[in-house]
Amino acid sequence: MVRGFGWAAAFPDEVWEHVFSFLAADADRNAVALVCRAWHRIERRSRRRVFVGNCYAVAPAAAVRRFPEVRAAAIKGKPHFADFNLVPTDWGGGAEAWVEAMAEGWPHLEELRLKRMVVSDDCLELIARSFKNFGVLSLVSCDGFSTAGLAAFAANCRNLRELDLHENEVEDNCLNWISHFPDSFTSLVSLNIACLEGDVNTSVLECLISRCPNLRTLRLNHAMPLEKLVSLLQRAPQLVDLGTSKFSADHHPELFFKLESTFAGFKHLKSLSGIWEAGPAYLPAIYSVCESLTSLNLCYATIQSPELLKLVSRCKNLQRLWVMDLIEDNGLIAVAASCKLLQELRVFPSDPYGVAPPISLTEHGLVAISAGCLMLHSVLYFCRQMTNAALLTIANNRPNLTCFRLCIIEPHTPDYISQEPLDAGFSAIVESCKDLRRLSLSGLLTDRVFKSIGASANRLEMLSVAFAGDSDAGLHYILSGCKNLRKLEIRDCPFGDKALLDNASKLETMRSLWMSSCSVTLGACRQLALKMPRLNVEVIDERRGRPLESWPDDFPVEKLYIYRTVAGPRSDTPPCVWTV
Amino acid sequence: MLEEAIPVVPYDVSAVEDKSDSQPETEVSSLCKEQRAFVPLSPALSEPCSKFPFLVRFTAAVSAVLIPPFIALRIRVGLVQLVLFPELGEFWNFERRCCRGKERVKSFPLFRKRFLLSVSLGTGHCFIRFGHSLSILGPLEKIGMEEGLRGGVCPQLLDLMPNKRDWIVKDDGRGGEMKASQLEVESLELRLGLPATEEEKDPSVLSLALFYKSSKTTTNNNNNKNHHCAGSKRGFFGTFESRAEGPQQQKTSGANLKDELHQSQERKVAHEAPENASAANMNSQTRAASVPLVGWPPIRTFRKNFATGSSKLSPEPQSGDLQSKVKLEDCKKGLFVKINMEGIPIGRKIDLSTYNSYEKLSLAVEEHFQDLLAAQKDPSTADTLKDGEKQVFTGLLDGTGEYSLIYEDNEGDRMLVGDVPWDMFVSMAKRLRVIKSTDLSVIRVQDQYAGKEQQQSVELY
């Protein structure tokens, strides 16, 4: 033991373990582990929770060896742009290797959260069979499995508390998978099946719900008819978080009253989502719970502005609101006036490809929100026009923003009044919002905006750039600034080799860099890989064809994914991915 | 290639009728509790067959636990009942697969059709009725033996062509002149064999429809509630017919097609120009209407389905007209389907509601994928391929081209696009795929059902 820590050795390990248990953040625990061997050992044995931001950054076996007593694991797979179809479907991110390693090394695992991974049915079954006390499975944006796999999973889980299937691509080949939960199974607290496409057997689900008294979260998919939803919900008045199925039916006054009384029976409801295919006829049924709601997710609800207005103006305690742009500026002005506690706003496009007549959702709505909602810290906003003045106002109004993602749907859109680039506006955002962690840029932007981002955005962790910049300088500003940057994703920008190679060492401090349709050449990738052996430089080219070696150095790289790793090049690359 | 792979063999009515009272019948019916008249197609079926040209697979709800030994499997296709006499062990395995796949067996033959028929399984102990679908796969050699091998046995095969004749390729006219309602009903009744119109021309060919005529009286006597099979929609084997008749079919809608093609090309030209100049020129209107960029705007593919689907609704005024609303909601559901093309990792979503015919769909598919396909090609040879590319997408519907368009219906079965009336297709299609025509006969078999499925399906009844 190092001298200065002599006193530390006087405590038994258990004491330190207890002390460390107060350190919640992974980063803090990592720091503790670096202090001395003893602490490394103690921390290692007491770590209950691991988070792996990139499944290829560390070998599963190494992670399992390092932390033998883990109870909860969260692992992410594919790059974020996979959400938008930019990553080949066979890119990788398979959960198999991880699950196998965990099954061997962490028999007491209780919680597993996977994001953007390929999870096979066998994998699900293995999870269910391997961990005796398994309680929480959360799959977000995953694919590769089917409801038959879920059936196998359900059949083998005795103590499952949470099953969260969020926006996964699930093949629907076993309609009654829910019926595979054992009859003795009563521990369910949270069930989210909103992403499933097929029908769910209502009577089986009713049985399940009736026998799980602790159920708090229930998010259904759109398939269930409204009548069945009513009878289902009557069995679960204790729900805190509800995602309804489709909210439309033929007009039956009786059904409406039933629905209304069911909702009136929800005394604890805080979060409401779903409301698929909502028709105005049944919306008033949920008015009774509006006041207590803190989270309202209407991003699949095609409710028109007038109805939305009536609805959201009743939700005085709303902290989180996700809507479609059908809400329009007027609706957002109403939100700004009534939802004073709003922290997070997401506005999704109802018509991203501009087929329908334009909707009057503009910068005015966002400005109104920024002025009216003092707690607002997270914004995702899809719109078709923006001005520098509006961005300046928002920056001044809400310096507490931590997440600002603005998507002006048309690439290269300038300030529509002055026809200037939006540099000034976004610069104002990064300069004013000192705590900004996540930023997405859009519209017409030059290298100037990157200069101010590099200089000011010291806490920025994730930056998404599309159709922006004039030259290499843009990327150079980002990589040489942005001290805390972890993830950078760039598409269709004229960023090239020089900036990348000049800042090669920066890449090792980041989790990953994605560049597609930029000006990077294969030669630069080769140099980078040589220079930084701890980086995996993956060139993704779906043209397949000749092997990588045969391409010249000046070959333009279509898609590039660079990440740091201690595991070396991965072995499961598909033909369209080359690790340089 | 396909014609070779799956010879089209007609039923021989006379053969069936002649044999209807032969000994296999008594043999089987004595074993079945439920006595029913059935017509064995061939005496060869009465013994365990080792070399049958067709594999039969069921996708059906199971209504009872199957207890071996199984003696025979009776299949009624329309009015015809087929009898299978497999070896016991094999049969058990075969049956088990059916049980386990209560909802369906995962991998489907590309040409699976649902027949309005009931499938009966005779055991020594009980009479078991399956649901109502049966599929006949291509010849064993082409299917690959995966399925059978996984179970440790060969797939059971059903001899439907005792005379070893070739299937005859015929066009049934696709019901172009038929009334829609008629079409709708008839399209539900898919048949083996050839339509009535053709039968008369070729009496040597047996179709179920013909059989129906000839055996009407006998079946009535047997008090069977058989389904009529008089539809002249092209049936199961129509998928091959269309191959031969492809050019002809196209001719009928040729003028239409040409216009469409022209329009789409013009549109493309109109889009490309602003795109090239987009950095300098912000013509948002033209851009917005152009072919969308992959991954832009950055919306999750998952929600794109709903977001875009719902956008159709957005301009709709909130009239009190409930009926229109309901209709709207109906049509909204599932209109957006995913479409993938073999060899292209990027999938698309297309809105079936915006097309009203198979031809338009085919054009849309071409539009969606030709750029991607071009991008896939080696850039150095791209120029030379340009002409070839255009042809890649011809014959999508009739299987004459390099690629074929297939769809997965709401049960997950894969079928060739163009089999059923358009409206029905729209309501059933859940996913589209463009696959190499040469792969049509390749069926990948995946086994996914947990053993529990078997019990489960029983509990349900």
CSV table of N, CA and C in Angstrom, one decimal, chain A residues 83-86 88-89 116 141 148 155 167-169 171-176 179-180 194-195 197 222 246 248 250-251 276-277 279-280 299-300 302 304 306-307 324 326 348-354 356-357 359 382 407-414 442 466-467 491 542-543 546, chain B residues 102-104 106 278-279 282-284 287-289 292-316 318 322 325-326 329 332-333 338 343 345-349 375-380 411 430-431 448-450 452-453 456 460:
chain,number,residue,atom,x,y,z
A,83,ASP,N,-30.5,4.4,-36.6
A,83,ASP,CA,-31.9,4.7,-36.4
A,83,ASP,C,-32.5,5.3,-37.7
A,84,PHE,N,-31.6,5.9,-38.5
A,84,PHE,CA,-32.1,6.5,-39.7
A,84,PHE,C,-31.7,5.8,-41.0
A,85,ASN,N,-31.4,4.5,-40.8
A,85,ASN,CA,-31.2,3.7,-42.0
A,85,ASN,C,-29.9,3.9,-42.6
A,86,LEU,N,-28.9,4.5,-41.9
A,86,LEU,CA,-27.6,4.8,-42.6
A,86,LEU,C,-26.6,3.7,-42.3
A,88,PRO,N,-25.8,-0.3,-42.5
A,88,PRO,CA,-26.3,-1.5,-43.1
A,88,PRO,C,-26.9,-2.4,-42.1
A,89,THR,N,-28.0,-3.1,-42.5
A,89,THR,CA,-28.7,-3.8,-41.5
A,89,THR,C,-27.9,-5.0,-40.9
A,116,ARG,N,-30.0,-0.8,-29.7
A,116,ARG,CA,-29.5,-1.0,-31.0
A,116,ARG,C,-28.7,-2.2,-31.2
A,141,SER,N,-34.7,-0.1,-29.7
A,141,SER,CA,-34.2,-0.1,-31.1
A,141,SER,C,-33.4,-1.4,-31.5
A,148,ALA,N,-41.8,-15.3,-31.0
A,148,ALA,CA,-41.6,-16.6,-30.6
A,148,ALA,C,-40.5,-16.6,-29.5
A,155,ALA,N,-41.7,-17.7,-20.9
A,155,ALA,CA,-42.0,-19.0,-20.3
A,155,ALA,C,-40.9,-19.3,-19.2
A,167,GLU,N,-39.5,0.5,-29.5
A,167,GLU,CA,-39.2,0.7,-30.9
A,167,GLU,C,-38.2,-0.3,-31.4
A,168,ASN,N,-38.6,-1.6,-31.2
A,168,ASN,CA,-37.8,-2.7,-31.8
A,168,ASN,C,-38.5,-3.1,-33.1
A,169,GLU,N,-37.7,-3.8,-33.9
A,169,GLU,CA,-38.3,-4.4,-35.0
A,169,GLU,C,-38.5,-5.9,-34.6
A,171,GLU,N,-40.3,-9.5,-35.3
A,171,GLU,CA,-41.1,-10.3,-36.2
A,171,GLU,C,-42.2,-10.9,-35.5
A,172,ASP,N,-43.3,-10.9,-36.1
A,172,ASP,CA,-44.5,-11.3,-35.4
A,172,ASP,C,-44.9,-12.7,-35.9
A,173,ASN,N,-44.5,-13.7,-35.1
A,173,ASN,CA,-44.8,-15.0,-35.6
A,173,ASN,C,-45.5,-15.9,-34.5
A,174,CYS,N,-45.7,-15.3,-33.4
A,174,CYS,CA,-46.3,-16.1,-32.3
A,174,CYS,C,-47.3,-15.2,-31.6
A,175,LEU,N,-48.6,-15.3,-32.0
A,175,LEU,CA,-49.5,-14.3,-31.5
A,175,LEU,C,-49.7,-14.4,-30.0
A,176,ASN,N,-49.6,-15.5,-29.5
A,176,ASN,CA,-50.0,-15.6,-28.1
A,176,ASN,C,-48.8,-15.7,-27.1
A,179,SER,N,-49.2,-15.4,-23.4
A,179,SER,CA,-49.7,-16.5,-22.6
A,179,SER,C,-48.7,-17.4,-22.1
A,180,HIS,N,-47.4,-17.2,-22.5
A,180,HIS,CA,-46.3,-18.1,-22.1
A,180,HIS,C,-45.8,-17.7,-20.7
A,194,ALA,N,-45.3,-1.6,-26.9
A,194,ALA,CA,-45.9,-0.7,-27.9
A,194,ALA,C,-45.3,-0.9,-29.3
A,195,CYS,N,-44.2,-1.5,-29.4
A,195,CYS,CA,-43.5,-1.6,-30.7
A,195,CYS,C,-44.0,-2.9,-31.5
A,197,GLU,N,-46.2,-5.3,-33.7
A,197,GLU,CA,-47.2,-4.9,-34.8
A,197,GLU,C,-48.5,-5.7,-34.7
A,222,HIS,N,-50.7,-0.6,-30.9
A,222,HIS,CA,-51.9,0.1,-31.5
A,222,HIS,C,-53.1,-0.9,-31.8
A,246,LYS,N,-55.0,1.9,-30.0
A,246,LYS,CA,-55.6,2.9,-30.8
A,246,LYS,C,-56.9,3.5,-30.1
A,248,SER,N,-59.6,5.0,-31.3
A,248,SER,CA,-60.7,5.3,-32.2
A,248,SER,C,-61.6,4.1,-32.3
A,250,ASP,N,-65.9,3.0,-33.7
A,250,ASP,CA,-67.2,3.6,-34.2
A,250,ASP,C,-67.8,4.4,-33.0
A,251,HIS,N,-68.6,5.3,-33.3
A,251,HIS,CA,-69.1,6.1,-32.2
A,251,HIS,C,-70.2,5.4,-31.4
A,276,TRP,N,-52.9,6.1,-30.3
A,276,TRP,CA,-52.8,5.9,-31.7
A,276,TRP,C,-54.1,6.2,-32.4
A,277,GLU,N,-54.0,6.7,-33.6
A,277,GLU,CA,-55.1,7.0,-34.4
A,277,GLU,C,-56.3,7.6,-33.7
A,279,GLY,N,-59.2,9.7,-32.7
A,279,GLY,CA,-60.3,10.6,-33.3
A,279,GLY,C,-60.7,11.5,-32.2
A,280,PRO,N,-61.3,12.7,-32.6
A,280,PRO,CA,-61.7,13.7,-31.7
A,280,PRO,C,-62.8,13.2,-30.7
A,299,CYS,N,-46.8,11.4,-29.8
A,299,CYS,CA,-46.0,11.5,-31.0
A,299,CYS,C,-46.5,10.5,-32.1
A,300,TYR,N,-47.5,9.7,-31.7
A,300,TYR,CA,-48.1,8.9,-32.7
A,300,TYR,C,-49.6,9.3,-32.9
A,302,THR,N,-52.4,11.4,-34.2
A,302,THR,CA,-52.7,12.3,-35.2
A,302,THR,C,-53.9,13.2,-34.8
A,304,GLN,N,-55.5,16.8,-34.3
A,304,GLN,CA,-55.4,18.1,-34.9
A,304,GLN,C,-55.3,19.2,-33.9
A,306,PRO,N,-56.8,22.0,-32.9
A,306,PRO,CA,-57.8,22.4,-31.9
A,306,PRO,C,-58.0,21.4,-30.8
A,307,GLU,N,-58.0,20.1,-31.1
A,307,GLU,CA,-58.2,19.1,-30.1
A,307,GLU,C,-57.0,19.1,-29.2
A,324,MET,N,-46.8,15.7,-32.4
A,324,MET,CA,-46.5,15.9,-33.8
A,324,MET,C,-46.7,17.4,-34.1
A,326,LEU,N,-48.5,18.7,-35.8
A,326,LEU,CA,-49.9,19.1,-36.0
A,326,LEU,C,-50.4,20.1,-34.9
A,348,PHE,N,-42.4,16.3,-33.5
A,348,PHE,CA,-42.0,15.4,-34.7
A,348,PHE,C,-42.8,15.8,-35.9
A,349,PRO,N,-42.2,15.6,-37.0
A,349,PRO,CA,-42.9,15.9,-38.3
A,349,PRO,C,-44.0,14.9,-38.6
A,350,SER,N,-45.2,15.5,-38.9
A,350,SER,CA,-46.2,14.5,-39.3
A,350,SER,C,-46.0,14.2,-40.8
A,351,ASP,N,-45.2,15.0,-41.5
A,351,ASP,CA,-45.1,14.8,-42.9
A,351,ASP,C,-43.7,15.1,-43.4
A,352,PRO,N,-42.8,14.3,-43.0
A,352,PRO,CA,-41.4,14.7,-43.2
A,352,PRO,C,-41.0,14.9,-44.7
A,353,TYR,N,-41.7,14.3,-45.6
A,353,TYR,CA,-41.3,14.4,-47.0
A,353,TYR,C,-42.1,15.5,-47.8
A,354,GLY,N,-42.9,16.3,-47.0
A,354,GLY,CA,-43.5,17.4,-47.7
A,354,GLY,C,-44.5,17.1,-48.7
A,356,ALA,N,-48.0,16.6,-47.8
A,356,ALA,CA,-49.2,17.3,-47.4
A,356,ALA,C,-49.0,18.8,-47.4
A,357,PRO,N,-50.1,19.6,-47.4
A,357,PRO,CA,-50.0,21.0,-47.3
A,357,PRO,C,-49.2,21.4,-46.1
A,359,ILE,N,-47.8,22.9,-42.7
A,359,ILE,CA,-48.5,23.1,-41.4
A,359,ILE,C,-47.8,24.3,-40.8
A,382,PHE,N,-38.7,19.6,-35.1
A,382,PHE,CA,-38.6,19.5,-36.5
A,382,PHE,C,-39.5,20.6,-37.1
A,407,CYS,N,-34.1,20.3,-36.2
A,407,CYS,CA,-34.0,19.8,-37.5
A,407,CYS,C,-34.9,20.6,-38.4
A,408,ILE,N,-34.2,21.4,-39.3
A,408,ILE,CA,-34.9,22.1,-40.3
A,408,ILE,C,-35.0,21.1,-41.5
A,409,ILE,N,-36.2,20.7,-41.8
A,409,ILE,CA,-36.3,19.5,-42.6
A,409,ILE,C,-35.5,19.6,-44.0
A,410,GLU,N,-35.6,20.8,-44.6
A,410,GLU,CA,-34.9,21.0,-45.8
A,410,GLU,C,-33.4,21.2,-45.6
A,411,PRO,N,-32.5,20.4,-46.1
A,411,PRO,CA,-31.1,20.7,-45.9
A,411,PRO,C,-30.7,22.1,-46.5
A,412,HIS,N,-29.7,22.7,-45.9
A,412,HIS,CA,-29.2,24.0,-46.4
A,412,HIS,C,-30.2,25.1,-46.4
A,413,THR,N,-31.1,25.1,-45.5
A,413,THR,CA,-32.1,26.2,-45.4
A,413,THR,C,-31.5,27.3,-44.6
A,414,PRO,N,-31.5,28.5,-45.2
A,414,PRO,CA,-30.9,29.7,-44.5
A,414,PRO,C,-32.0,30.3,-43.6
A,442,SER,N,-28.8,21.9,-38.1
A,442,SER,CA,-29.4,21.8,-39.4
A,442,SER,C,-29.5,23.2,-40.0
A,466,ALA,N,-25.2,17.7,-40.1
A,466,ALA,CA,-25.6,17.3,-41.5
A,466,ALA,C,-25.7,18.4,-42.4
A,467,PHE,N,-25.2,18.2,-43.6
A,467,PHE,CA,-25.3,19.2,-44.7
A,467,PHE,C,-24.7,20.6,-44.2
A,491,ARG,N,-22.8,13.8,-41.4
A,491,ARG,CA,-23.2,13.3,-42.8
A,491,ARG,C,-23.2,14.4,-43.8
A,542,GLU,N,-21.2,-0.4,-49.1
A,542,GLU,CA,-22.2,-1.4,-49.5
A,542,GLU,C,-22.1,-1.8,-50.9
A,543,ARG,N,-21.2,-1.2,-51.6
A,543,ARG,CA,-21.0,-1.7,-53.0
A,543,ARG,C,-20.3,-3.0,-53.1
A,546,ARG,N,-14.7,-5.6,-54.6
A,546,ARG,CA,-13.3,-6.0,-54.4
A,546,ARG,C,-12.9,-5.8,-52.9
B,102,LYS,N,-48.2,-23.3,-34.0
B,102,LYS,CA,-49.6,-23.1,-33.9
B,102,LYS,C,-50.1,-21.9,-34.8
B,103,GLU,N,-49.4,-20.9,-34.7
B,103,GLU,CA,-49.8,-19.7,-35.5
B,103,GLU,C,-49.3,-20.0,-37.0
B,104,ARG,N,-48.1,-20.4,-37.1
B,104,ARG,CA,-47.7,-20.8,-38.4
B,104,ARG,C,-46.3,-21.3,-38.4
B,106,LYS,N,-42.7,-21.1,-39.5
B,106,LYS,CA,-42.0,-19.8,-39.7
B,106,LYS,C,-41.7,-19.5,-41.2
B,278,SER,N,-28.5,22.2,-55.2
B,278,SER,CA,-29.1,22.5,-53.9
B,278,SER,C,-28.2,23.3,-53.0
B,279,ALA,N,-26.9,23.1,-53.1
B,279,ALA,CA,-26.1,23.8,-52.2
B,279,ALA,C,-26.2,25.3,-52.4
B,282,MET,N,-31.8,27.2,-52.9
B,282,MET,CA,-32.6,26.6,-51.9
B,282,MET,C,-34.1,26.5,-52.4
B,283,ASN,N,-34.3,25.7,-53.4
B,283,ASN,CA,-35.6,25.6,-53.9
B,283,ASN,C,-36.3,24.5,-53.1
B,284,SER,N,-36.9,24.9,-52.0
B,284,SER,CA,-37.4,23.9,-51.0
B,284,SER,C,-38.6,23.1,-51.6
B,287,ARG,N,-37.3,20.4,-53.8
B,287,ARG,CA,-36.5,19.5,-53.0
B,287,ARG,C,-37.4,18.6,-52.2
B,288,ALA,N,-38.4,19.2,-51.6
B,288,ALA,CA,-39.2,18.4,-50.7
B,288,ALA,C,-40.0,17.3,-51.5
B,289,ALA,N,-40.3,17.6,-52.7
B,289,ALA,CA,-41.1,16.7,-53.4
B,289,ALA,C,-40.2,15.6,-54.0
B,292,PRO,N,-36.7,11.2,-51.4
B,292,PRO,CA,-36.1,11.5,-50.1
B,292,PRO,C,-34.7,11.0,-50.0
B,293,LEU,N,-33.9,11.7,-49.3
B,293,LEU,CA,-32.5,11.3,-49.0
B,293,LEU,C,-32.6,10.2,-48.0
B,294,VAL,N,-31.7,9.3,-48.1
B,294,VAL,CA,-31.7,8.2,-47.1
B,294,VAL,C,-31.3,8.8,-45.7
B,295,GLY,N,-32.1,8.5,-44.8
B,295,GLY,CA,-31.8,9.0,-43.4
B,295,GLY,C,-32.1,10.4,-43.2
B,296,TRP,N,-32.7,11.1,-44.0
B,296,TRP,CA,-33.0,12.5,-43.8
B,296,TRP,C,-34.5,12.8,-44.2
B,297,PRO,N,-35.2,13.5,-43.5
B,297,PRO,CA,-34.9,14.0,-42.1
B,297,PRO,C,-34.7,12.9,-41.1
B,298,PRO,N,-33.9,13.1,-40.1
B,298,PRO,CA,-33.5,12.1,-39.2
B,298,PRO,C,-34.7,11.6,-38.3
B,299,ILE,N,-35.5,10.8,-38.8
B,299,ILE,CA,-36.6,10.2,-38.1
B,299,ILE,C,-36.4,8.7,-38.0
B,300,ARG,N,-36.6,8.2,-36.9
B,300,ARG,CA,-36.5,6.8,-36.7
B,300,ARG,C,-37.3,6.0,-37.7
B,301,THR,N,-36.7,5.0,-38.2
B,301,THR,CA,-37.5,4.2,-39.2
B,301,THR,C,-38.8,3.7,-38.5
B,302,PHE,N,-38.7,3.4,-37.3
B,302,PHE,CA,-39.8,2.9,-36.6
B,302,PHE,C,-41.0,3.8,-36.6
B,303,ARG,N,-40.7,5.1,-36.3
B,303,ARG,CA,-41.8,6.0,-36.2
B,303,ARG,C,-42.2,6.6,-37.6
B,304,LYS,N,-41.3,6.4,-38.5
B,304,LYS,CA,-41.6,6.9,-39.9
B,304,LYS,C,-42.9,6.3,-40.4
B,305,ASN,N,-43.1,5.1,-40.1
B,305,ASN,CA,-44.3,4.4,-40.5
B,305,ASN,C,-45.5,5.1,-40.1
B,306,PHE,N,-45.5,5.5,-38.8
B,306,PHE,CA,-46.7,6.1,-38.3
B,306,PHE,C,-46.8,7.5,-38.7
B,307,ALA,N,-45.7,8.2,-38.6
B,307,ALA,CA,-45.7,9.6,-38.9
B,307,ALA,C,-46.2,9.9,-40.3
B,308,THR,N,-45.6,9.2,-41.2
B,308,THR,CA,-46.0,9.4,-42.6
B,308,THR,C,-47.4,8.9,-42.9
B,309,GLY,N,-47.7,7.8,-42.3
B,309,GLY,CA,-49.0,7.3,-42.5
B,309,GLY,C,-50.1,8.2,-42.0
B,310,SER,N,-49.8,8.8,-40.9
B,310,SER,CA,-50.8,9.7,-40.4
B,310,SER,C,-50.9,11.0,-41.1
B,311,SER,N,-49.8,11.4,-41.8
B,311,SER,CA,-49.8,12.7,-42.4
B,311,SER,C,-50.9,12.8,-43.4
B,312,LYS,N,-51.3,11.6,-43.9
B,312,LYS,CA,-52.4,11.7,-44.9
B,312,LYS,C,-53.6,12.2,-44.2
B,313,LEU,N,-53.7,12.1,-42.9
B,313,LEU,CA,-54.8,12.5,-42.2
B,313,LEU,C,-54.8,14.0,-41.9
B,314,SER,N,-53.6,14.5,-41.8
B,314,SER,CA,-53.5,15.8,-41.2
B,314,SER,C,-54.4,16.9,-41.9
B,315,PRO,N,-54.4,16.9,-43.2
B,315,PRO,CA,-55.2,18.0,-43.8
B,315,PRO,C,-56.7,17.7,-43.7
B,316,GLU,N,-57.1,16.6,-43.3
B,316,GLU,CA,-58.5,16.2,-43.2
B,316,GLU,C,-59.2,17.1,-42.2
B,318,GLN,N,-62.0,18.2,-39.5
B,318,GLN,CA,-62.7,17.4,-38.5
B,318,GLN,C,-64.2,17.5,-38.7
B,322,LEU,N,-68.6,10.5,-39.2
B,322,LEU,CA,-67.9,9.4,-38.6
B,322,LEU,C,-67.5,8.3,-39.6
B,325,LYS,N,-64.5,9.0,-41.3
B,325,LYS,CA,-63.4,8.9,-40.3
B,325,LYS,C,-63.0,7.5,-40.1
B,326,VAL,N,-64.0,6.7,-39.9
B,326,VAL,CA,-63.7,5.3,-39.7
B,326,VAL,C,-62.9,4.7,-40.9
B,329,GLU,N,-59.5,5.7,-41.0
B,329,GLU,CA,-58.6,5.0,-40.0
B,329,GLU,C,-58.3,3.6,-40.5
B,332,LYS,N,-55.7,3.8,-43.2
B,332,LYS,CA,-54.4,4.2,-42.7
B,332,LYS,C,-53.6,3.1,-42.2
B,333,LYS,N,-54.3,2.1,-41.6
B,333,LYS,CA,-53.6,1.1,-41.0
B,333,LYS,C,-52.9,0.2,-42.0
B,338,LYS,N,-43.0,-2.0,-45.5
B,338,LYS,CA,-41.5,-2.0,-45.7
B,338,LYS,C,-41.3,-2.8,-47.0
B,343,GLY,N,-29.9,-7.9,-51.7
B,343,GLY,CA,-28.6,-7.3,-52.1
B,343,GLY,C,-28.5,-5.9,-51.8
B,345,PRO,N,-28.9,-3.2,-48.8
B,345,PRO,CA,-29.1,-3.2,-47.4
B,345,PRO,C,-30.1,-2.2,-46.9
B,346,ILE,N,-30.4,-1.2,-47.7
B,346,ILE,CA,-31.3,-0.2,-47.3
B,346,ILE,C,-32.7,-0.5,-47.7
B,347,GLY,N,-33.6,-0.5,-46.7
B,347,GLY,CA,-34.9,-0.8,-47.0
B,347,GLY,C,-35.7,0.5,-47.2
B,348,ARG,N,-36.9,0.4,-47.8
B,348,ARG,CA,-37.7,1.5,-48.0
B,348,ARG,C,-39.1,1.3,-47.4
B,349,LYS,N,-39.8,2.3,-47.3
B,349,LYS,CA,-41.2,2.2,-47.0
B,349,LYS,C,-42.1,2.8,-48.1
B,375,ALA,N,-25.9,2.4,-57.1
B,375,ALA,CA,-24.8,2.7,-56.2
B,375,ALA,C,-24.1,1.4,-55.8
B,376,GLN,N,-24.8,0.3,-55.8
B,376,GLN,CA,-24.2,-0.9,-55.4
B,376,GLN,C,-23.1,-1.4,-56.5
B,377,LYS,N,-23.4,-1.0,-57.7
B,377,LYS,CA,-22.6,-1.5,-58.7
B,377,LYS,C,-21.2,-0.9,-58.7
B,378,ASP,N,-20.3,-1.5,-59.2
B,378,ASP,CA,-18.9,-1.0,-59.3
B,378,ASP,C,-19.0,0.3,-60.1
B,379,PRO,N,-18.5,1.4,-59.6
B,379,PRO,CA,-18.6,2.7,-60.3
B,379,PRO,C,-18.0,2.7,-61.7
B,380,SER,N,-16.9,1.9,-61.8
B,380,SER,CA,-16.2,1.9,-63.1
B,380,SER,C,-17.0,1.3,-64.2
B,411,GLU,N,-50.4,-13.0,-42.4
B,411,GLU,CA,-50.0,-14.2,-41.7
B,411,GLU,C,-48.5,-14.5,-41.8
B,430,LYS,N,-48.0,-7.0,-45.8
B,430,LYS,CA,-47.4,-6.4,-44.7
B,430,LYS,C,-46.0,-6.1,-45.0
B,431,ARG,N,-45.5,-6.6,-46.0
B,431,ARG,CA,-44.1,-6.4,-46.3
B,431,ARG,C,-43.8,-6.8,-47.7
B,448,GLN,N,-38.5,-22.3,-35.1
B,448,GLN,CA,-38.4,-21.3,-34.0
B,448,GLN,C,-39.3,-21.6,-32.8
B,449,TYR,N,-40.1,-22.6,-33.0
B,449,TYR,CA,-41.1,-22.7,-32.0
B,449,TYR,C,-40.7,-23.4,-30.8
B,450,ALA,N,-40.9,-22.9,-29.7
B,450,ALA,CA,-40.5,-23.6,-28.5
B,450,ALA,C,-41.5,-24.7,-28.3
B,452,LYS,N,-43.2,-25.5,-26.0
B,452,LYS,CA,-44.4,-25.1,-25.3
B,452,LYS,C,-45.6,-24.8,-26.2
B,453,GLU,N,-45.2,-24.4,-27.4
B,453,GLU,CA,-46.2,-24.0,-28.3
B,453,GLU,C,-47.3,-25.1,-28.5
B,456,GLN,N,-49.6,-25.1,-25.7
B,456,GLN,CA,-50.4,-23.8,-25.8
B,456,GLN,C,-51.5,-23.9,-26.7
B,460,LEU,N,-55.8,-23.5,-25.9
B,460,LEU,CA,-56.6,-22.5,-26.5
B,460,LEU,C,-58.0,-23.0,-26.9
